[in-house]
Coordinates of C-alpha atoms and ligand atoms in Angstrom, one line a residue:
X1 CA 0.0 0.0 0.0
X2 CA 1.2 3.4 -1.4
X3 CA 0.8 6.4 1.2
X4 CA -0.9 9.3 0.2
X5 CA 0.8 12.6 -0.4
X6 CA 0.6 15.0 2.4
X7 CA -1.9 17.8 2.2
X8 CA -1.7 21.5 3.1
X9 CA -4.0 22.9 5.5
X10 CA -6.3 24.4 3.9
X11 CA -9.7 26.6 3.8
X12 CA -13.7 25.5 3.3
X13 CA -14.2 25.5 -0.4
X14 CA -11.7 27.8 -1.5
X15 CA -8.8 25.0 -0.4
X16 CA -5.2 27.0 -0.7
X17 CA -6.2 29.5 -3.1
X18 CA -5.7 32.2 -1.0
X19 CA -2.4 31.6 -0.7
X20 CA -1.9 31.7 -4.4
X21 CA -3.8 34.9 -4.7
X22 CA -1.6 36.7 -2.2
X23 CA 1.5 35.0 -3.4
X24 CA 1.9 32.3 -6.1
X25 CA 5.6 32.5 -6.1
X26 CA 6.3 32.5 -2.4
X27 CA 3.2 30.0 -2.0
X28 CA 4.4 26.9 -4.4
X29 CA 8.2 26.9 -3.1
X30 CA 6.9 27.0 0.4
X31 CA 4.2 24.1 -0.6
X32 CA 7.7 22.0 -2.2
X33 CA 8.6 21.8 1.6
X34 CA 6.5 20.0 2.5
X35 CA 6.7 16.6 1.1
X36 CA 8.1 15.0 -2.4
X37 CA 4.7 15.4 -3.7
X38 CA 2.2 18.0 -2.3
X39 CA -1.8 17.9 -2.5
X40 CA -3.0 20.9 -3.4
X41 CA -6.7 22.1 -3.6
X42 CA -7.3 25.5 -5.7
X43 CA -10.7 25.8 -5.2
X44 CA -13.1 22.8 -6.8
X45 CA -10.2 21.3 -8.0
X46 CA -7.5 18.8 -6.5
X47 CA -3.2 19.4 -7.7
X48 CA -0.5 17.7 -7.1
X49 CA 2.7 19.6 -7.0
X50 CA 5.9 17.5 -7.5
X51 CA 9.7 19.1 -7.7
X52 CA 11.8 16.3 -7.5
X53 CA 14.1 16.1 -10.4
X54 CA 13.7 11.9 -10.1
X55 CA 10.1 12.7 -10.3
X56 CA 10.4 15.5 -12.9
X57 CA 12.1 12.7 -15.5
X58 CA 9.4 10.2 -14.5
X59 CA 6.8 12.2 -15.8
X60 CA 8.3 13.9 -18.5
X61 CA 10.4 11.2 -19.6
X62 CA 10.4 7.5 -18.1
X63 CA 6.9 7.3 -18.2
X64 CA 6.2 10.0 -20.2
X65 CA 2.8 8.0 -21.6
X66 CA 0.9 8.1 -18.5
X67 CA 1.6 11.7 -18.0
X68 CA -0.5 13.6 -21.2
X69 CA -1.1 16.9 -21.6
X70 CA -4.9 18.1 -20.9
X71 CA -5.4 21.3 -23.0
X72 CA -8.9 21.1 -24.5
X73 CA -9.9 24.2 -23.0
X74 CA -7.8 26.4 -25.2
X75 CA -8.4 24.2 -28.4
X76 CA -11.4 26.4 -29.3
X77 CA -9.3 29.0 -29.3
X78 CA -6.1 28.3 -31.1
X79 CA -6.8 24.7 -33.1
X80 CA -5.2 21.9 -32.0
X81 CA -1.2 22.7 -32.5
X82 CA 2.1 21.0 -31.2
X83 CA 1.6 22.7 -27.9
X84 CA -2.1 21.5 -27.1
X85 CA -2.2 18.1 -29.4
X86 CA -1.4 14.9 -27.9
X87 CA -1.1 10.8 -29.3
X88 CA -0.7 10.3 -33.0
X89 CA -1.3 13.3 -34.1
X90 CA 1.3 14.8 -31.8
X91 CA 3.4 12.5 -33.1
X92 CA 2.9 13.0 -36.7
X93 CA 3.1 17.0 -36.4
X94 CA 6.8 16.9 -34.5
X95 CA 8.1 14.8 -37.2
X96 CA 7.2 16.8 -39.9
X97 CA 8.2 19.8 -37.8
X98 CA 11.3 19.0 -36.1
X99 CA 13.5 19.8 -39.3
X100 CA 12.2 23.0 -39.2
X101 CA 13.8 23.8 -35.8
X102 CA 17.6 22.4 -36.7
X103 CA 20.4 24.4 -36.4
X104 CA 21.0 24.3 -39.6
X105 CA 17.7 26.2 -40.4
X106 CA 18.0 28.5 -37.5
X107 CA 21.3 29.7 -38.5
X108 CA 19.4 31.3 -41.6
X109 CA 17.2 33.3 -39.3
X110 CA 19.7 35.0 -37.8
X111 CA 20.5 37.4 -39.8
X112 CA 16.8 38.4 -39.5
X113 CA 17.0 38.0 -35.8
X114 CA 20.6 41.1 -36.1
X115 CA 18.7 43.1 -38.5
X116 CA 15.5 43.4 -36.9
X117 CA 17.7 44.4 -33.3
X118 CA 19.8 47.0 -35.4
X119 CA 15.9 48.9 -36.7
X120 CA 15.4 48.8 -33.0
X121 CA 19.0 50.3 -31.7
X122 CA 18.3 53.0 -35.0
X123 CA 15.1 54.2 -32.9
X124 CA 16.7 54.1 -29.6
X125 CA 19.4 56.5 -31.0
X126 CA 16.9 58.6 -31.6
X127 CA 15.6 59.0 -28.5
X128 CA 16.2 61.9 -26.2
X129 CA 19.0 60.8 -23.6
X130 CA 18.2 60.4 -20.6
X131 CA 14.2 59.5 -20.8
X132 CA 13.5 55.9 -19.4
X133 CA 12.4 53.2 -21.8
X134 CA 10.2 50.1 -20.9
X135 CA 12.4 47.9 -21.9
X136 CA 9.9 44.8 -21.5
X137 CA 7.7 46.1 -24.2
X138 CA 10.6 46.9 -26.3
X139 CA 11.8 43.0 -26.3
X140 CA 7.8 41.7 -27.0
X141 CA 7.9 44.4 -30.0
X142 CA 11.7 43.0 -31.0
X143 CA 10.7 39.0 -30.7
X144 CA 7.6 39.8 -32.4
X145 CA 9.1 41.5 -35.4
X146 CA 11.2 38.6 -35.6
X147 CA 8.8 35.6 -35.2
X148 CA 6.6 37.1 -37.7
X149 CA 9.6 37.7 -40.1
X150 CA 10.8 34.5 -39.9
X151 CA 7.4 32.7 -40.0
X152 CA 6.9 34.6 -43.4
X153 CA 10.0 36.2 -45.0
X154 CA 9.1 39.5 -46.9
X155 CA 5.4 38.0 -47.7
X156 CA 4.0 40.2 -45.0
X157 CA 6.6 43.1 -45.1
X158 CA 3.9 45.4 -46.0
X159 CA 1.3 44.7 -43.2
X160 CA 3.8 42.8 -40.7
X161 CA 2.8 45.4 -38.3
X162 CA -1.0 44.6 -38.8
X163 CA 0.0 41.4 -38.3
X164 CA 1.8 41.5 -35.2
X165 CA -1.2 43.3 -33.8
X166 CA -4.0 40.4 -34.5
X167 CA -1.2 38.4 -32.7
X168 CA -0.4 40.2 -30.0
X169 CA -4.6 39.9 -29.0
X170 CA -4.9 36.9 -29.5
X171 CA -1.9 36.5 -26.6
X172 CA -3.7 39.0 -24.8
X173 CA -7.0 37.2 -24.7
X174 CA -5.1 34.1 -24.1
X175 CA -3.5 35.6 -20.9
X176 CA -7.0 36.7 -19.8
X177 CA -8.8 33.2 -20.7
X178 CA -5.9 31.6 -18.4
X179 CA -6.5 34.2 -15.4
X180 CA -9.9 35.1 -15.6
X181 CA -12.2 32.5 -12.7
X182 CA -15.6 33.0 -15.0
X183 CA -14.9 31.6 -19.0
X184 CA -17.3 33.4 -21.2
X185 CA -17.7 31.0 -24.4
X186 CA -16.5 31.6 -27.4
X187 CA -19.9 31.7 -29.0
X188 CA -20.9 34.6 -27.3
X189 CA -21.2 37.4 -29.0
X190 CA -19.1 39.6 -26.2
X191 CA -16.8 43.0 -27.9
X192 CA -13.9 40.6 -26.8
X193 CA -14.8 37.3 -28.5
X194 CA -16.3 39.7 -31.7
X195 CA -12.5 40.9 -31.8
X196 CA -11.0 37.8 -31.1
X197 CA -12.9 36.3 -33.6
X198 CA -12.0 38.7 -36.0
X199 CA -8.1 39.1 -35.6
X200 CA -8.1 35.5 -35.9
X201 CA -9.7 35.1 -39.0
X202 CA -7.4 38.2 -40.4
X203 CA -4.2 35.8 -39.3
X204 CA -6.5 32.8 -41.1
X205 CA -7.1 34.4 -44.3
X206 CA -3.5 35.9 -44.6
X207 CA -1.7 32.3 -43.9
X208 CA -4.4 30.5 -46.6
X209 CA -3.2 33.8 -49.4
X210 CA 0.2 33.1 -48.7
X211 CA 0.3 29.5 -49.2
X212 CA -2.0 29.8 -52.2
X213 CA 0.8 32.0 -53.8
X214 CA 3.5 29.6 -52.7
X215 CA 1.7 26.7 -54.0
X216 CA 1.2 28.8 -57.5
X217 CA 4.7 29.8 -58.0
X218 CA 6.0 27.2 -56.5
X219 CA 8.8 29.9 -54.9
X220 CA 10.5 28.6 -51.9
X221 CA 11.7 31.1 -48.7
X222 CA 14.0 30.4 -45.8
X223 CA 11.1 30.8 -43.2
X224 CA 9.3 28.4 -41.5
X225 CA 6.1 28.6 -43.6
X226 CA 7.7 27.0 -46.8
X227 CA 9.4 24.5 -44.4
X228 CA 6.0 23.6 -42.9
X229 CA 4.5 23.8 -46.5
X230 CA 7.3 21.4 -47.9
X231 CA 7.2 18.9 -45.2
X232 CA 6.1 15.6 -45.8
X233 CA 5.4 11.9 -44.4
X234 CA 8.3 9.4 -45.1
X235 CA 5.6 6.7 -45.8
X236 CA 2.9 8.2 -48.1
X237 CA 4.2 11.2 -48.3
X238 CA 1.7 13.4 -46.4
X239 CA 2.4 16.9 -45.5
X240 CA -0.3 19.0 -43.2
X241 CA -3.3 20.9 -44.6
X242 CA -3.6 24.2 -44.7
X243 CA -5.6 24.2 -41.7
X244 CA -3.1 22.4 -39.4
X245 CA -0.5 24.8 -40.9
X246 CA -2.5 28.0 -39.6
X247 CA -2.6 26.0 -36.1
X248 CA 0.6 25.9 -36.0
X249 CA 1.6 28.9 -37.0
X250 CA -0.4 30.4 -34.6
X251 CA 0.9 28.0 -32.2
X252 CA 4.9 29.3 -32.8
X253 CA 3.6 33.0 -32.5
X254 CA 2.4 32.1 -29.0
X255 CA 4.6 29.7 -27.6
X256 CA 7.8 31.1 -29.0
X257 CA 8.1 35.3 -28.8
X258 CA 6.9 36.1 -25.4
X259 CA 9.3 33.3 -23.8
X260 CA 12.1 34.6 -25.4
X261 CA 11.4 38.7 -24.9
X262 CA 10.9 37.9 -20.9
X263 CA 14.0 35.8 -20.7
X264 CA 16.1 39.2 -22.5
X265 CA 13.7 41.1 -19.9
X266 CA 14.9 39.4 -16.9
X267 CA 18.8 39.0 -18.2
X268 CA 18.8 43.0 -18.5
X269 CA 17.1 43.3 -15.1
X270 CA 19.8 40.7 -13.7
X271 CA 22.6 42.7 -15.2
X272 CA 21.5 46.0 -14.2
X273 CA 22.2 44.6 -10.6
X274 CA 25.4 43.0 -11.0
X275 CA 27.9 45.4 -12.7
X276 CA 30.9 42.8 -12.1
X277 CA 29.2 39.7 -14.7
X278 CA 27.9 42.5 -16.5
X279 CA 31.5 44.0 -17.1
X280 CA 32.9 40.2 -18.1
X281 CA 30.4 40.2 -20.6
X282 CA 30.7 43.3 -22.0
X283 CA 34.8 42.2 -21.8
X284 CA 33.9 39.1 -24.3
X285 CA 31.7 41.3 -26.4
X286 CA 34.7 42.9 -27.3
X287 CA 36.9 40.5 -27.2
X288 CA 35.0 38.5 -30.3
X289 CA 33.0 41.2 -31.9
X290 CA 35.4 43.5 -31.6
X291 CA 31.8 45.8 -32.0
X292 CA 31.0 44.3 -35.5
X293 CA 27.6 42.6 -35.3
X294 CA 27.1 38.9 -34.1
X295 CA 26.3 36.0 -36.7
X296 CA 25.3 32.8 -36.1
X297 CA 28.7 31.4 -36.6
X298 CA 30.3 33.9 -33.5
X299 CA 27.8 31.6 -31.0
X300 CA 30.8 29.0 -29.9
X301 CA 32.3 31.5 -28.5
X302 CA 30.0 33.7 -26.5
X303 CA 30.5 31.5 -23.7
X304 CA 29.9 34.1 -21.0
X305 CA 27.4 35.6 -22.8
X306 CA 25.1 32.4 -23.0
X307 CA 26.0 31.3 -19.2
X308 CA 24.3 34.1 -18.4
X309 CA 21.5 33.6 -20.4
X310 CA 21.5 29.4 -18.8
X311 CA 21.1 31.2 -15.2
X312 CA 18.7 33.9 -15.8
X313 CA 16.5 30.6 -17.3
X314 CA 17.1 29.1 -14.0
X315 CA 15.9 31.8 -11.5
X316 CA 13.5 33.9 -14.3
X317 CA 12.2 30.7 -16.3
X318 CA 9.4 31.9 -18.5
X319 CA 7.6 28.4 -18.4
X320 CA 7.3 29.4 -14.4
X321 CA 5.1 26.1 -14.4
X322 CA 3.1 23.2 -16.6
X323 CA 0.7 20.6 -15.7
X324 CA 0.7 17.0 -16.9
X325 CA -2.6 14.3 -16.4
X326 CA -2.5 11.7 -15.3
X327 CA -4.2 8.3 -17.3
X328 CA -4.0 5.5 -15.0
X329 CA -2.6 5.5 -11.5
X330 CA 1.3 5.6 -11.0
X331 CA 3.4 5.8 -8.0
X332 CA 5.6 9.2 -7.8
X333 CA 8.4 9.5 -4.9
X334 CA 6.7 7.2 -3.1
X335 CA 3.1 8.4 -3.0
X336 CA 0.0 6.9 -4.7
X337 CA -0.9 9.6 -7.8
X338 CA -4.7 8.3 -8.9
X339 CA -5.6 8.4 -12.2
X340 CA -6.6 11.9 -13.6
X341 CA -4.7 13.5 -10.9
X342 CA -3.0 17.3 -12.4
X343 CA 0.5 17.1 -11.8
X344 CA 2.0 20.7 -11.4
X345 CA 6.0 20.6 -12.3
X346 CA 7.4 24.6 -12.1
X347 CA 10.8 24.9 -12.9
X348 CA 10.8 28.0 -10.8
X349 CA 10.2 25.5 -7.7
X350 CA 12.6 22.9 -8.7
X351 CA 15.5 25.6 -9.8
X352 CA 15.6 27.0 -6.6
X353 CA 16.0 23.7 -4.3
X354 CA 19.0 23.9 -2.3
X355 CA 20.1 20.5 -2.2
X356 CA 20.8 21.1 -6.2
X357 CA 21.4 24.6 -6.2
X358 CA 23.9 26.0 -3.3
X359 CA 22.2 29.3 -2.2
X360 CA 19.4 29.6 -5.0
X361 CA 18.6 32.8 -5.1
X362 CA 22.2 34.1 -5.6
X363 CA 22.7 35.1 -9.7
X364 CA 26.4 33.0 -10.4
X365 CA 26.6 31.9 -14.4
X366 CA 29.2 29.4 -13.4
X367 CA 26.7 27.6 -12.1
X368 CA 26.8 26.6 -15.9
X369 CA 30.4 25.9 -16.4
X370 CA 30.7 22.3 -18.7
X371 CA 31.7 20.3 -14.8
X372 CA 29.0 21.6 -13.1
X373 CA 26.8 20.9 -15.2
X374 CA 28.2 17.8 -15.5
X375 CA 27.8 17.3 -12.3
X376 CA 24.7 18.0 -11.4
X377 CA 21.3 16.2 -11.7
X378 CA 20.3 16.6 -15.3
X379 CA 16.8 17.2 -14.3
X380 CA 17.0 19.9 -11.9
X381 CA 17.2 22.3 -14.4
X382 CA 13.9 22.1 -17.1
X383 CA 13.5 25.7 -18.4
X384 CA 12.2 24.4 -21.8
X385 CA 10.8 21.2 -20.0
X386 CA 12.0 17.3 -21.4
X387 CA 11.4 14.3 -22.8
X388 CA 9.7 14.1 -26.4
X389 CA 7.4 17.0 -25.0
X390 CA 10.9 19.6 -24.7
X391 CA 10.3 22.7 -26.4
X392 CA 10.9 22.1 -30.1
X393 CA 12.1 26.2 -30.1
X394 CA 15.1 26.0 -27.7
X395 CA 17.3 25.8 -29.6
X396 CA 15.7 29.0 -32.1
X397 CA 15.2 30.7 -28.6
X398 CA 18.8 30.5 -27.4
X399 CA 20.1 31.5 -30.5
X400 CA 18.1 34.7 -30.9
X401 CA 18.3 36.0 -27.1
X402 CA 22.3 35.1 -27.8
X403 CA 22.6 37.6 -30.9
X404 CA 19.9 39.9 -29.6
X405 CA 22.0 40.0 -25.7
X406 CA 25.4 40.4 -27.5
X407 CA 24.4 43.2 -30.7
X408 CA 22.2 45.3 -27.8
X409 CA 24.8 45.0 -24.9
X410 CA 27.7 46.1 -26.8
X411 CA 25.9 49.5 -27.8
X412 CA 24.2 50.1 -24.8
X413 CA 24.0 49.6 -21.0
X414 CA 21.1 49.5 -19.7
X415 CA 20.6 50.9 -15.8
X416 CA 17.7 50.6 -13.8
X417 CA 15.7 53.7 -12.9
X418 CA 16.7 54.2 -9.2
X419 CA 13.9 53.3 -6.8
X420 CA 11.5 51.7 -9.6
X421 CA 10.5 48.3 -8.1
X422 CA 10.2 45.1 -10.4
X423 CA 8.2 42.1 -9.5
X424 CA 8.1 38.5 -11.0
X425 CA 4.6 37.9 -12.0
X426 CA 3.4 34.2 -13.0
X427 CA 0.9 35.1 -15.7
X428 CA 1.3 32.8 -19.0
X429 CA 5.0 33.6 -18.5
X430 CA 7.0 34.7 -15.8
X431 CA 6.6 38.7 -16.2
X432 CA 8.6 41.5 -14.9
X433 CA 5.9 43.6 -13.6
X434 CA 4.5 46.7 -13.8
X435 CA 7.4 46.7 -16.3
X436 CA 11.4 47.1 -16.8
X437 CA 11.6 51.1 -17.1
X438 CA 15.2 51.6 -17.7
X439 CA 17.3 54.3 -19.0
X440 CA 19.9 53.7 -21.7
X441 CA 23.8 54.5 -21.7
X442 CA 25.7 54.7 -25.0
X443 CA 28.7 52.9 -24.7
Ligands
HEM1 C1 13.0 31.2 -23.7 C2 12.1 30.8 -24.6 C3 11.3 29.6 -24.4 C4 10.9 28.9 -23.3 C5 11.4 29.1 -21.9 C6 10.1 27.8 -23.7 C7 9.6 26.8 -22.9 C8 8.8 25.8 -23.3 C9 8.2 24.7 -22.4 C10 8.5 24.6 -20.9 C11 7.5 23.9 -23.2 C12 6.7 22.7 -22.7 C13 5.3 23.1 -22.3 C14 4.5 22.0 -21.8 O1 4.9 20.9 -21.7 O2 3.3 22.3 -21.3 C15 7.5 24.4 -24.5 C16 6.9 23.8 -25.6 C17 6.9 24.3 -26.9 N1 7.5 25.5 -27.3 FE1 8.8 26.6 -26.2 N2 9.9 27.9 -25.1 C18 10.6 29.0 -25.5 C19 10.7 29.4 -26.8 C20 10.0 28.8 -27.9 C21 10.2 29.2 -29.3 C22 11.1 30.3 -29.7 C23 9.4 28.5 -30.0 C24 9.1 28.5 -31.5 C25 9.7 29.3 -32.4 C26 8.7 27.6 -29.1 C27 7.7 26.6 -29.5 C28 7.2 25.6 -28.6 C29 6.3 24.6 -29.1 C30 5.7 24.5 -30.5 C31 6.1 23.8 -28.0 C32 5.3 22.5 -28.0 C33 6.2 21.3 -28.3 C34 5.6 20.0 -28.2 O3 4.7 19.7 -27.3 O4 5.9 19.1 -29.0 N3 9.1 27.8 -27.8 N4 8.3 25.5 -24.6

């Protein structure tokens, strides 16, 4: 006989929610002391938190099967892409995917990823001197610029902006869906789901014209819509429709640009508070670029530059936490998990346990030095999660905060307005909130 996990004490009805209402951050690391694996109840509904990296592989990798994603909810609202799908069709969408996401592929966007920063620096210059910036908004307007470009090349050049701005609500109603206790169906007829509705079918229509005028000329770009276009089956030779395309290209735009512009949020926000790593990086800025601008092949040897990029992951991971189901009942550390049980694994929880990481909440990027990693467990650090499930973008998301770090921190350095007070808010991502108002020094 299995025990049961320990429970929290907790109130009539509303369970531990208040706890998470006052502080979610504070509240789940406390709850991880507790036991291997926590009982949680948030309201109507019953969680079980787990932090262990032993039990972090279990579910995401050893047993990976019994541990599915439950994401109907926000099917209606974005299809059923790589991030929301599970079982065959999963499957079949990673394969035909995952070329898309080499390195190979990725080192063609980077030139995109430089340029789009340099447009950005050009209308910083302009600036007055002196006036703060929010520099948060400033990295969701730089990712975005660049997913976009490199979901569709040039195709979109003339209305890109139009485009990023259906996006950016659909993210915004996303974050609100997520948050918000009362779900008002998509059906009804509300301002919101009107607008929803309608910047969604403006990001429908302009995917199905632009794949109708790929398919006619038969003209191939180096952006991910003429690899997803051009992928195809190994068997029969399959490739997606033009629905599952949009899906997923809707999918990329919201999994993969607000990750990335709150990990370059957070790295400026560490740096701001540690002028001596700051200074070593600026020191191998110089050393390699010698102030030319950074291409994909420079990456090798921006060591520093992408250590500090590995430990701003570790205490600022977007992902802040993810939930798996549960099919049929398993054991986990030692407890009895029943079937249909949520499991809640937050990287934010598990990067910050001091048995793996010697005084947690200090900022030290040689905590990512080759030996320690080395000798560490591999699990106690999951920014972009593991198992067939890992993010299929890390790699395109290390690459662009890499370029976007190095080309911005060699012009600039970016200082935090004195007294301004920045919190880490788990929405969708980990946010710095209200914002990251900085001022900027030419360098
Ligand atoms: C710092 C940036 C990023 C972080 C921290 C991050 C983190 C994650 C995590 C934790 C997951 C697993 C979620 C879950 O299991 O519920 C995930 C999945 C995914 N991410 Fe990312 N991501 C980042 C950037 C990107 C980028 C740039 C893209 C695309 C261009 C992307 C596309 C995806 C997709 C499509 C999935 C679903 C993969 C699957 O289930 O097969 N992500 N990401």
């Amino acid at each position: 006989m299995l025990k049961t996990p320990p429970k929290l004490q907790s109130y009539p009805f509303v369970g531990q929610l208040p706890g998470v209402w006052k502080d979610p951050l504070r509240f789940f690391v406390e709850a991880a002391t507790h036991g291997r694996v926590v009982q949680l109840d948030l309201g109507p509904s019953r969680f079980y938190l787990i932090h262990h990296p032993d039990d972090v592989k279990y579910v995401l990798q050893d047993n990976q099967k019994n541990f599915v994603k439950a994401y109907d909810p926000i099917k209606p609202l974005f299809g059923d892409g790589l991030l929301t799908s599970n079982g065959e069709k999963w499957l079949r969408h990673r394969r035909l995917m995952q070329p898309a996401f080499h390195r190979t592929q990725i080192a063609q966007m980077a030139g995109v990823m430089t340029a789009a920063t340099e447009t950005m620096l050009a209308r910083w210059a302009a600036q007055p001197t002196g006036k703060p910036l929010e520099i948060s908004s400033e990295m969701m307007l730089l990712t975005q610029t660049i997913i976009v470009r490199t979901m569709f090349s040039t195709d979109v050049s003339a209305n890109a902006e139009r485009i990023g701005a259906a996006f950016d609500y659909l993210l915004a109603y996303f974050n609100r869906f997520l948050f918000s206790p009362i779900h008002i169906p998509l059906d009804w007829p509300t301002p919101a789901n009107r607008r929803f509705k309608r910047e969604r079918d403006f990001i429908t229509q302009t995917v199905y014209a632009i794949l109708a005028d790929r398919r006619r000329s038969g003209r191939q770009e180096a952006d991910l819509l003429s690899m997803l276009l051009a992928a195809r089956e190994e068997g029969d030779g399959r490739g997606l429709s033009d629905e599952e395309i949009r899906d997923e290209i809707i999918t990329i735009f919201l999994a993969g640009h607000e990750t990335t512009a709150t990990l370059l949020s957070w790295t400026w926000y560490v740096l701001s508070r540690q002028p001596q790593i700051l200074s070593r990086l600026e020191d191998e800025l110089a050393r390699v670029l010698s102030g030319r601008t950074p291409t994909f092949d420079d990456l090798p040897r921006l060591t520093y530059t992408r250590l500090v990029l590995d430990e701003t992951l570790r205490l600022y991971p977007p992902a802040w936490m993810f939930v798996r189901t549960a099919v049929a009942d398993d054991e986990l550390g030692g407890y009895h998990v029943p079937a249909g049980a949520s499991i809640f694994l937050s990287p934010y929880v598990t990067h910050r346990l001091p048995e793996f990481w010697p005084e947690p909440e200090t900022f030290d990027p040689e905590r990512f030095r080759p030996e320690a990693v080395e000798a560490r467990h591999k699990l106690a650090y999951f920014p972009f999660a593991a198992g067939p499930r890992k993010c299929i973008g890390d790699q395109f998301a290390l690459v662009e905060a890499t370029l976007l770090l190095a080309t911005i921190a060699q012009r600039y350095r970016l200082k935090a307005v004195p007294g301004y007070r920045v919190r880490p808010t788990p929405l969708a991502t980990l946010r710095p909130r209200p914002g990251l108002l900085m001022t900027l020094e030419k360098r």
